[in-house]
Amino acid sequence: MREVFQNELDSLADMLVEMTQKVSVAMEKSKEALRTNNLELAEEVIAADVEIDRLQLELDKSAAEILALQAPVARDLRVVIATLRMSASIERMGDLARHVSQQVRIRFPESAVPDDFRQILKDMTTAAVRIAHAIQELVSEPGLDAVPTIDDLDETLDTLHLAVFTKIAGSNLSPSQVADVTLLSRYLERFGDHAVSIAQRIEYLLTGSWTSELIPGTD
Amino acid sequence: MREVFQNELDSLADMLVEMTQKVSVAMEKSKEALRTNNLELAEEVIAADVEIDRLQLELDKSAAEILALQAPVARDLRVVIATLRMSASIERMGDLARHVSQQVRIRFPESAVPDDFRQILKDMTTAAVRIAHAIQELVSEPGLDAVPTIDDLDETLDTLHLAVFTKIAGSNLSPSQVADVTLLSRYLERFGDHAVSIAQRIEYLLTGSWTSELIPGTD
């Protein structure tokens, strides 16, 4: 029985890993679509997002089944609850990667990125791709090594997001260009926030520092 | 035993209602702070958001305890899972109300709202307050009556959000003003999305249309 249960937990973890892989690919492609104003690539990201949504639904269904049929307690229960939360964050990261590609599509054949903002948005998408890879790594092999990297990359994204506004204030962009850049920057900044929230859940699971807070008396 | 359990479920519902009340107040105050460029009111919203976050943590803790100690199945389990999801959405609505007030604070003593955008942002905040009230009503007395209203208000927010961009394209705002308006509009549009997601969860709980999808074999 325990073995069956462990298999079910493993299958939850596998789905979580698969979601992070797809989010990584989505952000890699969005970065490239933005850099090269590649409509085809942008369309790929937009089309592929339904698959991430489907995986989240499947994962949530499995998690609910485990709760219903196995009634896990203590650490197992925390894993299932954390997985439900993480799947929501990863699904949202997929949406944000899609939003970046949607900006490419909306402006095409013009570029969504004004020349003066090429570098800063390249820096942001680079940080976003790295944070997606770090989350993928963290979910594949949970350990605390990747957590500081994720925090650093999120700080980089926050700093660049603020820098975008300073740069906007001194720019001579058209109003629509400002709106584009503002939204792109916001999407990438939020992408980082979700990564941090996933990292925190894994950290809590591994260190137990969340334990007493979350489920007193069950451990 | 069943009675104790029902009390616990009721207390989850009470916390959810309390969260929606606080979110309603936050959006009402943010609307007014934005309209009258009232820094004091904006500060109130910003300070009060920690209370919504605290309630979410408490609710999550209680939900986890119920899962651990009562091992609910069938409908009860769906209620607990849905509550966990809804508390995350309501907490996020609180963040977005806070973000609106933060825009007021960032620009103060200047106004975050350019004259030409007063009306459209007033329309958006009005829709946001109404959707917050509708969610509060729906969570207080779950029924399907409020669902179409919530969908309509969300559609209003989406339409106004698009109209903001059309208006921006033809405006002579400064770049920073465009960035402000873009962010405000985005926050309000997202506020509506979260409301819809809450309404959908309640709808699924009431009609069971989510049931077979989410937890096959437990009902």
Coordinates of C-alpha atoms in Angstrom, one line a residue:
Chain A
M1 CA 0.0 0.0 0.0
R2 CA 2.8 2.4 1.0
E3 CA 4.5 1.6 -2.3
V4 CA 1.4 2.3 -4.4
F5 CA 1.1 5.6 -2.5
Q6 CA 4.7 6.5 -3.1
N7 CA 4.2 5.8 -6.8
E8 CA 1.3 8.2 -6.8
L9 CA 3.3 10.9 -5.1
D10 CA 6.1 10.3 -7.6
S11 CA 3.7 10.7 -10.5
L12 CA 2.6 14.1 -9.1
A13 CA 6.3 15.1 -9.0
D14 CA 6.8 13.9 -12.6
M15 CA 3.9 16.0 -13.8
L16 CA 5.3 19.0 -11.9
V17 CA 8.7 18.5 -13.6
E18 CA 7.0 18.2 -17.0
M19 CA 5.2 21.5 -16.4
T20 CA 8.4 23.2 -15.5
Q21 CA 10.1 21.8 -18.7
K22 CA 7.3 23.2 -20.8
V23 CA 7.5 26.6 -19.1
S24 CA 11.3 26.7 -19.7
V25 CA 10.8 26.0 -23.4
A26 CA 8.0 28.6 -23.5
M27 CA 10.2 31.3 -22.0
E28 CA 13.2 30.3 -24.2
K29 CA 11.1 30.7 -27.3
S30 CA 9.5 33.9 -26.1
K31 CA 12.9 35.4 -25.5
E32 CA 13.9 34.5 -29.0
A33 CA 10.6 35.6 -30.5
L34 CA 11.0 38.9 -28.8
R35 CA 14.7 39.3 -29.9
T36 CA 14.2 38.4 -33.5
N37 CA 10.5 39.5 -33.9
N38 CA 9.7 36.0 -34.9
L39 CA 5.9 35.6 -35.3
E40 CA 6.1 31.9 -36.0
L41 CA 7.9 31.2 -32.7
A42 CA 5.5 33.4 -30.8
E43 CA 2.6 31.4 -32.3
E44 CA 4.2 28.2 -31.1
V45 CA 4.4 29.5 -27.5
I46 CA 0.8 30.7 -27.6
A47 CA -0.4 27.3 -29.0
A48 CA 1.7 25.2 -26.6
D49 CA 0.3 26.9 -23.5
V50 CA -2.9 24.8 -23.5
E51 CA -0.7 21.8 -22.9
I52 CA 0.6 23.4 -19.6
D53 CA -3.0 24.1 -18.6
R54 CA -4.0 20.6 -19.3
L55 CA -1.1 19.2 -17.2
Q56 CA -2.1 21.4 -14.3
L57 CA -5.7 20.1 -14.5
E58 CA -4.4 16.5 -14.6
L59 CA -2.1 17.2 -11.7
D60 CA -4.8 18.8 -9.6
K61 CA -7.1 15.8 -10.3
S62 CA -4.4 13.4 -9.2
A63 CA -3.7 15.4 -6.1
A64 CA -7.4 15.4 -5.2
E65 CA -7.6 11.7 -5.8
I66 CA -4.6 11.1 -3.5
L67 CA -6.3 13.2 -0.8
A68 CA -9.6 11.4 -1.2
L69 CA -8.3 7.8 -1.4
Q70 CA -5.1 7.9 0.7
A71 CA -5.9 10.6 3.3
P72 CA -2.2 11.4 3.7
V73 CA -1.0 13.0 6.9
A74 CA 2.2 14.7 8.1
R75 CA 4.9 15.2 5.5
D76 CA 2.9 13.4 2.7
L77 CA 0.0 15.8 3.2
R78 CA 2.3 18.8 3.1
V79 CA 3.8 17.5 -0.2
V80 CA 0.4 17.2 -1.8
I81 CA -0.8 20.6 -0.6
A82 CA 2.5 22.2 -1.7
T83 CA 2.2 20.5 -5.1
L84 CA -1.3 21.9 -5.6
R85 CA 0.1 25.4 -4.9
M86 CA 3.2 24.9 -7.0
S87 CA 1.2 23.7 -10.0
A88 CA -0.8 26.9 -9.8
S89 CA 2.4 29.0 -9.9
I90 CA 3.9 27.1 -12.7
E91 CA 0.7 27.3 -14.8
R92 CA 0.8 31.1 -14.2
M93 CA 4.4 31.2 -15.4
G94 CA 3.3 29.6 -18.6
D95 CA 0.6 32.3 -19.0
L96 CA 3.2 35.0 -18.5
A97 CA 5.6 33.4 -21.1
R98 CA 2.6 33.3 -23.4
H99 CA 1.8 37.0 -22.7
V100 CA 5.3 37.9 -23.9
S101 CA 4.7 36.1 -27.2
Q102 CA 1.3 37.7 -27.5
Q103 CA 3.0 41.1 -27.4
V104 CA 5.1 40.0 -30.3
R105 CA 2.0 38.9 -32.2
I106 CA 0.0 42.1 -31.4
R107 CA 2.7 44.4 -32.8
F108 CA 3.9 42.2 -35.8
P109 CA 5.2 43.1 -38.4
E110 CA 6.5 46.0 -36.2
S111 CA 8.7 45.0 -33.3
A112 CA 7.3 45.0 -29.8
V113 CA 10.7 46.1 -28.6
P114 CA 11.9 49.6 -29.3
D115 CA 15.7 49.8 -30.2
D116 CA 16.6 51.6 -27.0
F117 CA 15.0 48.8 -24.9
R118 CA 16.6 45.8 -26.7
Q119 CA 19.4 45.4 -24.2
I120 CA 17.3 45.8 -21.0
L121 CA 14.6 43.4 -22.3
K122 CA 17.2 41.0 -23.4
D123 CA 18.7 41.1 -19.9
M124 CA 15.2 40.5 -18.4
T125 CA 14.3 37.6 -20.7
T126 CA 17.8 36.1 -20.0
A127 CA 17.1 36.2 -16.3
A128 CA 13.6 34.8 -16.8
V129 CA 15.0 31.9 -18.8
R130 CA 17.6 31.2 -16.2
I131 CA 15.0 31.3 -13.4
A132 CA 12.8 28.9 -15.4
H133 CA 15.8 26.5 -15.7
A134 CA 16.5 26.9 -11.9
I135 CA 12.9 26.0 -11.1
Q136 CA 13.0 23.0 -13.4
E137 CA 16.2 21.8 -11.7
L138 CA 14.7 22.5 -8.2
V139 CA 11.6 20.5 -9.0
S140 CA 13.5 17.7 -10.7
E141 CA 15.9 17.2 -7.8
P142 CA 14.7 19.1 -4.8
G143 CA 17.5 20.5 -2.8
L144 CA 18.4 23.9 -1.4
D145 CA 21.2 24.6 -3.8
A146 CA 19.1 26.4 -6.4
V147 CA 17.2 28.6 -3.9
P148 CA 19.8 31.4 -3.6
T149 CA 20.1 31.5 -7.4
I150 CA 16.4 31.9 -7.8
D151 CA 16.3 34.7 -5.2
D152 CA 19.2 36.5 -7.0
L153 CA 17.6 36.2 -10.4
D154 CA 14.3 37.5 -9.0
E155 CA 16.2 40.5 -7.5
T156 CA 17.8 41.0 -10.9
L157 CA 14.4 41.0 -12.5
D158 CA 13.0 43.5 -9.9
T159 CA 16.0 45.8 -10.4
L160 CA 15.7 45.7 -14.2
H161 CA 11.9 46.3 -13.9
L162 CA 12.5 49.5 -12.0
A163 CA 15.3 50.5 -14.4
V164 CA 12.8 50.1 -17.3
F165 CA 10.6 52.8 -15.7
T166 CA 13.5 55.2 -15.2
K167 CA 14.4 54.5 -18.8
I168 CA 10.8 55.1 -20.0
A169 CA 10.7 58.4 -18.1
G170 CA 13.7 59.7 -20.1
S171 CA 12.7 58.2 -23.5
N172 CA 11.0 59.6 -26.5
L173 CA 9.0 56.5 -27.3
S174 CA 5.5 56.7 -28.7
P175 CA 2.7 56.1 -26.2
S176 CA 2.0 52.6 -27.6
Q177 CA 5.6 51.7 -27.4
V178 CA 5.7 52.7 -23.7
A179 CA 2.6 50.6 -23.0
D180 CA 4.3 47.6 -24.8
V181 CA 7.5 47.9 -22.8
T182 CA 5.6 48.4 -19.5
L183 CA 3.6 45.3 -20.0
L184 CA 6.6 43.2 -21.1
S185 CA 8.6 44.3 -18.1
R186 CA 5.7 43.6 -15.8
Y187 CA 5.2 40.1 -17.2
L188 CA 8.8 39.2 -16.7
E189 CA 8.9 40.7 -13.2
R190 CA 5.9 38.6 -12.2
F191 CA 7.5 35.5 -13.8
G192 CA 10.3 35.9 -11.2
D193 CA 7.8 36.3 -8.3
H194 CA 6.1 33.0 -9.1
A195 CA 9.5 31.3 -9.3
V196 CA 10.4 32.6 -5.8
S197 CA 7.0 31.4 -4.4
I198 CA 7.7 27.9 -5.8
A199 CA 11.3 28.0 -4.3
Q200 CA 9.9 29.0 -0.9
R201 CA 7.4 26.1 -0.9
I202 CA 10.2 23.6 -1.7
E203 CA 12.4 25.2 0.9
Y204 CA 9.7 24.9 3.5
L205 CA 9.1 21.2 2.6
L206 CA 12.8 20.5 2.9
T207 CA 13.7 22.4 6.0
G208 CA 10.3 22.0 7.8
S209 CA 10.4 25.7 8.8
W210 CA 6.9 26.0 7.4
T211 CA 5.7 22.8 9.2
S212 CA 4.7 24.1 12.6
E213 CA 3.1 27.1 10.9
L214 CA 1.1 25.2 8.4
I215 CA 0.0 22.0 10.1
P216 CA 0.5 22.1 13.8
G217 CA 0.2 18.8 15.6
T218 CA 0.5 16.6 12.6
D219 CA 4.2 16.0 12.6
Chain B
M1 CA -17.9 14.2 15.2
R2 CA -19.8 15.3 12.0
E3 CA -20.9 18.4 13.9
V4 CA -17.4 19.4 14.9
F5 CA -16.3 18.8 11.3
Q6 CA -19.2 21.0 10.0
N7 CA -18.1 23.7 12.4
E8 CA -14.6 23.6 11.1
L9 CA -15.8 23.9 7.5
D10 CA -18.0 26.8 8.6
S11 CA -15.1 28.5 10.1
L12 CA -13.2 28.2 6.8
A13 CA -16.1 29.8 5.1
D14 CA -16.2 32.6 7.6
M15 CA -12.5 33.4 7.0
L16 CA -13.1 33.4 3.3
V17 CA -16.0 35.9 3.8
E18 CA -13.8 38.0 6.0
M19 CA -11.1 38.1 3.3
T20 CA -13.6 39.2 0.7
Q21 CA -14.9 41.9 3.0
K22 CA -11.4 43.3 3.4
V23 CA -10.7 43.1 -0.3
S24 CA -14.0 45.0 -1.0
V25 CA -12.9 47.8 1.4
A26 CA -9.4 47.9 -0.1
M27 CA -10.8 48.3 -3.6
E28 CA -13.4 51.0 -2.5
K29 CA -10.6 53.0 -0.8
S30 CA -8.2 52.5 -3.7
K31 CA -10.9 53.8 -6.1
E32 CA -11.4 56.9 -3.9
A33 CA -7.7 57.4 -3.4
L34 CA -7.2 57.3 -7.1
R35 CA -10.1 59.7 -7.8
T36 CA -9.1 62.3 -5.2
N37 CA -5.4 61.7 -5.1
N38 CA -5.6 60.9 -1.4
L39 CA -2.3 59.7 -0.1
E40 CA -3.7 59.0 3.4
L41 CA -6.3 56.7 2.0
A42 CA -3.8 55.0 -0.2
E43 CA -1.5 54.4 2.8
E44 CA -4.5 52.8 4.7
V45 CA -5.0 50.3 1.8
I46 CA -1.3 49.5 1.7
A47 CA -1.1 49.0 5.5
A48 CA -4.3 46.9 5.7
D49 CA -3.1 44.4 3.1
V50 CA -1.0 42.5 5.7
E51 CA -4.2 41.6 7.4
I52 CA -5.5 39.9 4.3
D53 CA -2.3 38.0 3.9
R54 CA -2.5 37.0 7.6
L55 CA -6.0 35.7 7.1
Q56 CA -5.0 33.7 4.1
L57 CA -2.2 32.0 6.1
E58 CA -4.6 31.2 8.9
L59 CA -7.2 29.9 6.4
D60 CA -4.6 27.7 4.7
K61 CA -3.5 26.4 8.1
S62 CA -7.0 25.5 9.1
A63 CA -7.7 23.8 5.7
A64 CA -4.5 21.8 6.1
E65 CA -5.5 20.8 9.6
I66 CA -8.9 19.7 8.4
L67 CA -7.3 17.6 5.7
A68 CA -4.9 16.0 8.2
L69 CA -7.3 15.4 11.0
Q70 CA -10.6 14.7 9.3
A71 CA -9.5 13.2 6.0
P72 CA -12.7 14.5 4.3
V73 CA -13.9 12.8 1.1
A74 CA -16.4 13.6 -1.7
R75 CA -18.1 17.0 -1.5
D76 CA -16.3 18.0 1.8
L77 CA -12.9 17.4 0.2
R78 CA -13.9 19.4 -2.8
V79 CA -15.0 22.3 -0.6
V80 CA -11.6 22.3 1.3
I81 CA -9.6 22.2 -2.0
A82 CA -11.8 24.9 -3.6
T83 CA -11.3 27.0 -0.4
L84 CA -7.6 26.7 -0.7
R85 CA -7.7 27.9 -4.3
M86 CA -10.2 30.7 -3.6
S87 CA -8.1 32.0 -0.7
A88 CA -5.2 32.4 -3.0
S89 CA -7.2 34.3 -5.6
I90 CA -8.7 36.6 -2.9
E91 CA -5.3 37.3 -1.4
R92 CA -4.1 38.2 -4.9
M93 CA -7.1 40.6 -5.4
G94 CA -5.9 42.3 -2.2
D95 CA -2.5 42.7 -3.6
L96 CA -3.9 44.2 -6.8
A97 CA -6.0 46.7 -4.8
R98 CA -2.8 47.6 -2.9
H99 CA -0.9 48.0 -6.2
V100 CA -3.5 50.6 -7.3
S101 CA -2.9 52.6 -4.0
Q102 CA 0.8 52.2 -4.5
Q103 CA 0.6 54.0 -7.8
V104 CA -1.1 56.8 -6.0
R105 CA 1.7 56.9 -3.5
I106 CA 4.5 56.7 -6.1
R107 CA 3.2 59.7 -8.0
F108 CA 2.1 61.8 -5.0
P109 CA 1.8 64.9 -4.9
E110 CA 1.2 64.6 -8.6
S111 CA -1.8 62.5 -9.7
A112 CA -1.3 59.0 -11.0
V113 CA -4.3 59.6 -13.3
P114 CA -4.0 62.0 -16.3
D115 CA -7.1 64.2 -16.8
D116 CA -8.0 62.5 -20.0
F117 CA -8.1 59.1 -18.3
R118 CA -10.1 60.1 -15.2
Q119 CA -13.4 58.8 -16.7
I120 CA -12.1 55.5 -18.0
L121 CA -10.3 54.6 -14.9
K122 CA -13.3 55.7 -12.8
D123 CA -15.3 53.2 -14.9
M124 CA -12.7 50.5 -14.3
T125 CA -12.5 51.1 -10.5
T126 CA -16.3 51.2 -10.3
A127 CA -16.5 47.8 -12.1
A128 CA -13.8 46.5 -9.8
V129 CA -15.6 47.6 -6.6
R130 CA -18.8 46.0 -8.0
I131 CA -17.1 42.8 -8.8
A132 CA -15.5 42.7 -5.3
H133 CA -19.0 43.2 -3.7
A134 CA -20.4 40.4 -6.0
I135 CA -17.6 38.1 -4.8
Q136 CA -18.3 39.0 -1.2
E137 CA -22.0 38.2 -1.7
L138 CA -21.2 34.9 -3.6
V139 CA -18.9 33.7 -0.8
S140 CA -21.2 34.8 2.0
E141 CA -24.3 33.1 0.5
P142 CA -23.2 30.7 -2.2
G143 CA -25.7 30.6 -5.1
L144 CA -25.5 31.0 -8.8
D145 CA -27.3 34.4 -8.9
A146 CA -24.1 36.5 -8.7
V147 CA -22.2 34.5 -11.3
P148 CA -23.5 36.1 -14.5
T149 CA -23.0 39.6 -12.9
I150 CA -19.4 38.7 -12.2
D151 CA -18.8 37.5 -15.8
D152 CA -20.4 40.7 -17.1
L153 CA -18.3 42.9 -14.9
D154 CA -15.2 41.0 -15.9
E155 CA -16.1 41.6 -19.6
T156 CA -16.6 45.3 -18.8
L157 CA -13.1 45.4 -17.3
D158 CA -11.6 43.6 -20.3
T159 CA -13.3 45.9 -22.7
L160 CA -12.2 49.0 -20.8
H161 CA -8.6 47.6 -20.6
L162 CA -8.5 47.4 -24.3
A163 CA -10.0 50.8 -24.7
V164 CA -7.3 52.2 -22.5
F165 CA -4.7 51.1 -25.0
T166 CA -6.6 52.6 -27.9
K167 CA -6.8 55.8 -25.9
I168 CA -3.1 55.6 -25.0
A169 CA -2.2 55.3 -28.7
G170 CA -3.9 58.6 -29.5
S171 CA -2.8 60.5 -26.4
N172 CA -0.1 63.0 -25.8
L173 CA 0.8 61.7 -22.3
S174 CA 4.3 61.7 -21.1
P175 CA 6.0 58.3 -21.1
S176 CA 5.7 58.0 -17.3
Q177 CA 2.0 58.8 -17.4
V178 CA 1.5 56.1 -20.0
A179 CA 3.4 53.6 -17.8
D180 CA 1.2 54.6 -14.9
V181 CA -2.1 54.2 -16.8
T182 CA -0.9 50.9 -18.4
L183 CA -0.1 49.4 -15.0
L184 CA -3.3 50.7 -13.3
S185 CA -5.4 49.3 -16.1
R186 CA -3.6 45.9 -16.0
Y187 CA -4.1 45.6 -12.2
L188 CA -7.8 46.3 -12.5
E189 CA -8.2 43.9 -15.4
R190 CA -6.4 41.1 -13.4
F191 CA -8.6 41.9 -10.4
G192 CA -11.6 40.9 -12.6
D193 CA -9.9 37.7 -13.8
H194 CA -9.4 36.5 -10.2
A195 CA -13.0 37.2 -9.4
V196 CA -14.1 35.1 -12.3
S197 CA -11.8 32.2 -11.2
I198 CA -13.5 32.3 -7.7
A199 CA -16.9 32.4 -9.3
Q200 CA -16.1 29.4 -11.4
R201 CA -14.9 27.4 -8.4
I202 CA -18.1 28.1 -6.5
E203 CA -20.2 27.3 -9.6
Y204 CA -18.4 24.0 -9.9
L205 CA -19.0 23.2 -6.3
L206 CA -22.7 24.0 -6.6
T207 CA -23.4 22.4 -9.9
G208 CA -21.0 19.5 -9.7
S209 CA -19.9 20.1 -13.3
W210 CA -16.3 20.1 -12.1
T211 CA -16.9 17.0 -9.9
S212 CA -16.3 14.2 -12.3
E213 CA -13.4 16.1 -13.8
L214 CA -11.7 16.8 -10.5
I215 CA -12.2 13.8 -8.3
P216 CA -13.5 10.9 -10.2
G217 CA -14.8 8.1 -8.2
T218 CA -15.3 9.9 -4.9
D219 CA -18.8 11.0 -5.3

